[in-house]
CSV table of C-alpha atoms and ligand atoms in Angstrom, one decimal:
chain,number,residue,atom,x,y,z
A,12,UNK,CA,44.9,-31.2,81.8
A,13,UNK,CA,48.1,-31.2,80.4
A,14,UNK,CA,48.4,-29.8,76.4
A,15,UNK,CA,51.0,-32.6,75.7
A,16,UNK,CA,48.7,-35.2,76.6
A,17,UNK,CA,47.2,-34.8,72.9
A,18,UNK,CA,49.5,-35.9,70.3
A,19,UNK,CA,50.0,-33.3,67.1
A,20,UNK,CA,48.6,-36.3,64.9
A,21,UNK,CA,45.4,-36.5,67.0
A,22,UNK,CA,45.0,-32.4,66.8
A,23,UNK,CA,45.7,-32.4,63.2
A,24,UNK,CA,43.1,-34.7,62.6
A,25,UNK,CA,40.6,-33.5,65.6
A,26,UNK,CA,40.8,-29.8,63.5
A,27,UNK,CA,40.5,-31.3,60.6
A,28,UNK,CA,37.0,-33.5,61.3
A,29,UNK,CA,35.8,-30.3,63.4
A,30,UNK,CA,35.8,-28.1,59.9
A,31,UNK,CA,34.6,-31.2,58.2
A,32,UNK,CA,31.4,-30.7,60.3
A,33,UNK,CA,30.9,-27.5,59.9
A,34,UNK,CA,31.5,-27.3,56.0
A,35,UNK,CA,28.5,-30.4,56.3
A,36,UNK,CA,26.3,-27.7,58.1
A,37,UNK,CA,27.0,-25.2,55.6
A,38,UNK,CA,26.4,-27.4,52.6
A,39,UNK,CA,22.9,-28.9,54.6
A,40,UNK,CA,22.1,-25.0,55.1
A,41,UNK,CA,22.1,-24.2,51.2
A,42,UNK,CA,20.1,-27.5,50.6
A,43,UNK,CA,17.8,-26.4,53.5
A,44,UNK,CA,17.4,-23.4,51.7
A,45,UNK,CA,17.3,-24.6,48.3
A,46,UNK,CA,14.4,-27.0,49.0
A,47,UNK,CA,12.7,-24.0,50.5
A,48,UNK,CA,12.8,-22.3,47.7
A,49,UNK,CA,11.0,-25.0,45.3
A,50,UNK,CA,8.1,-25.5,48.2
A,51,UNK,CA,9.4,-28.4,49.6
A,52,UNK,CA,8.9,-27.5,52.9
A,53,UNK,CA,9.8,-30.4,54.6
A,54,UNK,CA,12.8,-31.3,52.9
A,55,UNK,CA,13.7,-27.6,53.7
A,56,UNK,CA,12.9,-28.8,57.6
A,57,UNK,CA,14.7,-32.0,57.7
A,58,UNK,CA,17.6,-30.5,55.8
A,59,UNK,CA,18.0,-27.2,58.6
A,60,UNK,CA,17.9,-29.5,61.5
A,61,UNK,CA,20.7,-31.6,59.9
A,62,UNK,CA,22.4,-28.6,59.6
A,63,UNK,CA,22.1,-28.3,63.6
A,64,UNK,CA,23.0,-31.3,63.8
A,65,UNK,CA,26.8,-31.1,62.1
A,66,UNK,CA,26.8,-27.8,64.2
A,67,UNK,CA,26.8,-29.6,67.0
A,68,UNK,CA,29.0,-32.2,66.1
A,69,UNK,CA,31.5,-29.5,65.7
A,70,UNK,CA,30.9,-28.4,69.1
A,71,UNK,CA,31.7,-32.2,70.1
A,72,UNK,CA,35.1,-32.0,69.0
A,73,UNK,CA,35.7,-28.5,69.9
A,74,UNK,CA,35.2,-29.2,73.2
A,75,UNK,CA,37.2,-32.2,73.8
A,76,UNK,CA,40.1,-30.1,72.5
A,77,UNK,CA,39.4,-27.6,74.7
A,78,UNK,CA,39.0,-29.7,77.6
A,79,UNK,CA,41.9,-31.6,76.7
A,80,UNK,CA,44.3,-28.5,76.5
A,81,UNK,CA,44.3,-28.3,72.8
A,82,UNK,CA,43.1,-25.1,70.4
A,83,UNK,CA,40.7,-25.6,67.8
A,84,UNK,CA,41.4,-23.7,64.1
A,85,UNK,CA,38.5,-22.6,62.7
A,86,UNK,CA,39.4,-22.2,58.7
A,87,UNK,CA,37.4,-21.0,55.9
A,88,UNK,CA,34.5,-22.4,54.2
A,89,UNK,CA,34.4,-23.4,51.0
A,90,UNK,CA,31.1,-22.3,49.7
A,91,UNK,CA,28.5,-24.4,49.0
A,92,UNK,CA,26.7,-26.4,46.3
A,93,UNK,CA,23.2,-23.8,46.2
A,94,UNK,CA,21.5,-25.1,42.7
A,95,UNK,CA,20.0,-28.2,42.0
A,96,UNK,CA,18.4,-29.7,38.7
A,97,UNK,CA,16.5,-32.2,41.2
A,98,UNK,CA,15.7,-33.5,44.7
A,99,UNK,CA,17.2,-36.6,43.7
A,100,UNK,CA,20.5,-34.5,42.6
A,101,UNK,CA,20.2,-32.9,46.5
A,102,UNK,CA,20.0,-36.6,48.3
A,103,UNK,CA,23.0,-38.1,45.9
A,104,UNK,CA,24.7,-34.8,47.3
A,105,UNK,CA,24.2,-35.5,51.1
A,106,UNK,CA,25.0,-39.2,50.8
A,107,UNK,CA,28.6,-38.5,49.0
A,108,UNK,CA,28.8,-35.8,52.2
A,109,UNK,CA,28.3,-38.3,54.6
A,110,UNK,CA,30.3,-40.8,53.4
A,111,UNK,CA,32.9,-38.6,52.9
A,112,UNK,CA,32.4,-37.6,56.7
A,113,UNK,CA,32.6,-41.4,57.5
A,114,UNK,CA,36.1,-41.0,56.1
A,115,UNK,CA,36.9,-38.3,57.9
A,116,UNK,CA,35.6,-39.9,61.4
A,117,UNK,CA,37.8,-43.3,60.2
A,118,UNK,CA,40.9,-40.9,59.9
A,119,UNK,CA,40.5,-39.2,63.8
A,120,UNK,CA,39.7,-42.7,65.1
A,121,UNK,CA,42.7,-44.6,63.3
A,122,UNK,CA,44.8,-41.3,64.2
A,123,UNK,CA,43.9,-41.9,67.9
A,124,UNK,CA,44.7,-45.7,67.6
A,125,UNK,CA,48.2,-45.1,66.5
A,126,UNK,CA,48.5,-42.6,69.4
A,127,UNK,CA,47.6,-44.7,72.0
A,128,UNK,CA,44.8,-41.8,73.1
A,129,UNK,CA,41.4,-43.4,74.7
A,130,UNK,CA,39.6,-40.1,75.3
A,131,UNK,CA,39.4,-39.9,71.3
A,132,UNK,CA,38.9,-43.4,70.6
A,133,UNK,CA,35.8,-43.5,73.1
A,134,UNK,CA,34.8,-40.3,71.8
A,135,UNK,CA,35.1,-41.8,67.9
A,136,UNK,CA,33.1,-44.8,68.2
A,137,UNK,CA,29.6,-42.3,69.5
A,138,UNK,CA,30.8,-40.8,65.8
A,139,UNK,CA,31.1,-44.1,64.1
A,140,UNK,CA,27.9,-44.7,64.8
A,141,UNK,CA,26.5,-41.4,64.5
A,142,UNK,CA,27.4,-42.4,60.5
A,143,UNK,CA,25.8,-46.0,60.3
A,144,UNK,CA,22.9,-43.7,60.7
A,145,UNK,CA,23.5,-41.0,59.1
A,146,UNK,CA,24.3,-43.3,56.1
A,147,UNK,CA,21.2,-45.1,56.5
A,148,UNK,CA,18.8,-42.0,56.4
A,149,UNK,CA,20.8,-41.0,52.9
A,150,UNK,CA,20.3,-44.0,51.5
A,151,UNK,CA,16.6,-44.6,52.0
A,152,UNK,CA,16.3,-40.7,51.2
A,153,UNK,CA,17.5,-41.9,47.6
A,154,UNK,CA,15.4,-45.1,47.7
A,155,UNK,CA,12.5,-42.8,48.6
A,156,UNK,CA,12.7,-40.1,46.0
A,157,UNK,CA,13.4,-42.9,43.0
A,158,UNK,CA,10.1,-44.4,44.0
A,159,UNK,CA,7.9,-41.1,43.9
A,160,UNK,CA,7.3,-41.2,40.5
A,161,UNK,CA,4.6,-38.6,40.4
A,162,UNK,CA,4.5,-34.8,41.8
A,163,UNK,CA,1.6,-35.9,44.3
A,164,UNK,CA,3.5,-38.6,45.9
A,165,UNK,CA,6.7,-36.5,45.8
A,166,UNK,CA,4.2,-33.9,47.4
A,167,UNK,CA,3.8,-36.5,50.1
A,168,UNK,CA,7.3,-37.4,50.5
A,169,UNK,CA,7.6,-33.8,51.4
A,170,UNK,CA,5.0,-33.8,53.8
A,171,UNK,CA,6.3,-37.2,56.1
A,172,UNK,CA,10.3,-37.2,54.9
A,173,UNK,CA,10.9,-36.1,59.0
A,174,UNK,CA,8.8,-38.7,60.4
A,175,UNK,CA,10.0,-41.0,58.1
A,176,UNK,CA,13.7,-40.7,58.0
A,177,UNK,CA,13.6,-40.2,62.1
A,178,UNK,CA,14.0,-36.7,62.8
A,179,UNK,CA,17.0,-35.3,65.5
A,180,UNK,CA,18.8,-37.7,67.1
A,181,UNK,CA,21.4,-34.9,68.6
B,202,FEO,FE1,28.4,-35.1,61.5
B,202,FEO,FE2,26.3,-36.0,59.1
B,202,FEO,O1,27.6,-36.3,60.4
């Protein structure tokens, strides 16, 4: 396809949302990690497969620019936030993440509108509501760590927090 066909707005923003997602999988690795290393194993779980997850978003956008004649810049990472006082700390972490990659989604999509592109509008809304649930899961993750008062249900919380939030969707 021709390389013109995508305007410099849309490929600034596209590059943009693309390292977005992969500075979200590097942050969810570090929590992944973190959790792991206070014995919440399934935190740790739930937290590496979101970490796929943003990974694969990536991939998402890299390949419509590739397929649409564009070339994706891969920059640098910021590293992550690694150390935590508390699980709640890590769940108020991941929703500000998420809603700041709601923002991000909102700029590509309203980049695309201006531009006139459908390709990346279509391809925006299957990201817009991507975050309804991603925002969701974040919220009830807080909800759900305020109520577990107690190490034994926060012990159980660990146990069901996949089953319970819903697991991979991507
Ligand atoms: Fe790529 Fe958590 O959304």
């Amino acid at each position: 396809m021709n390389p013109s066909s995508l305007a410099p707005t849309v490929v600034s923003k596209l590059n943009q949302q693309l390292n977005h997602e992969l500075g979200a999988a590097h942050g969810y690795l570090a929590i992944s990690l973190w959790c792991e290393g206070q014995n919440l194993k399934g935190f740790a779980a739930f937290f590496d497969n979101q970490a796929k997850e943003e990974r694969a978003h990536a991939e998402k956008l890299t390949r419509h620019l590739i397929n649409r004649g564009g070339t994706p810049e891969i920059e640098a990472l910021p590293a992550p936030k690694q150390n935590f006082k508390t699980l709640l700390e890590v769940a108020l972490l991941a929703q500000a993440m998420e809603q700041a990659n709601t923002r991000g989604i909102n700029e590509v999509y309203e980049a695309a509108l201006t531009a006139k592109d459908y390709p990346v509008q279509v391809l925006m809304h299957w990201f817009i509501n991507e975050q309804v649930e991603e925002e969701a899961w974040t919220a009830e993750m807080i909800d759900r760590i305020r109520s577990a008062s107690c190490a034994g249900s926060l012990s159980d919380l660990d146990r069901h927090i996949g089953r319970l939030l819903g697991g991979s969707k991507e």
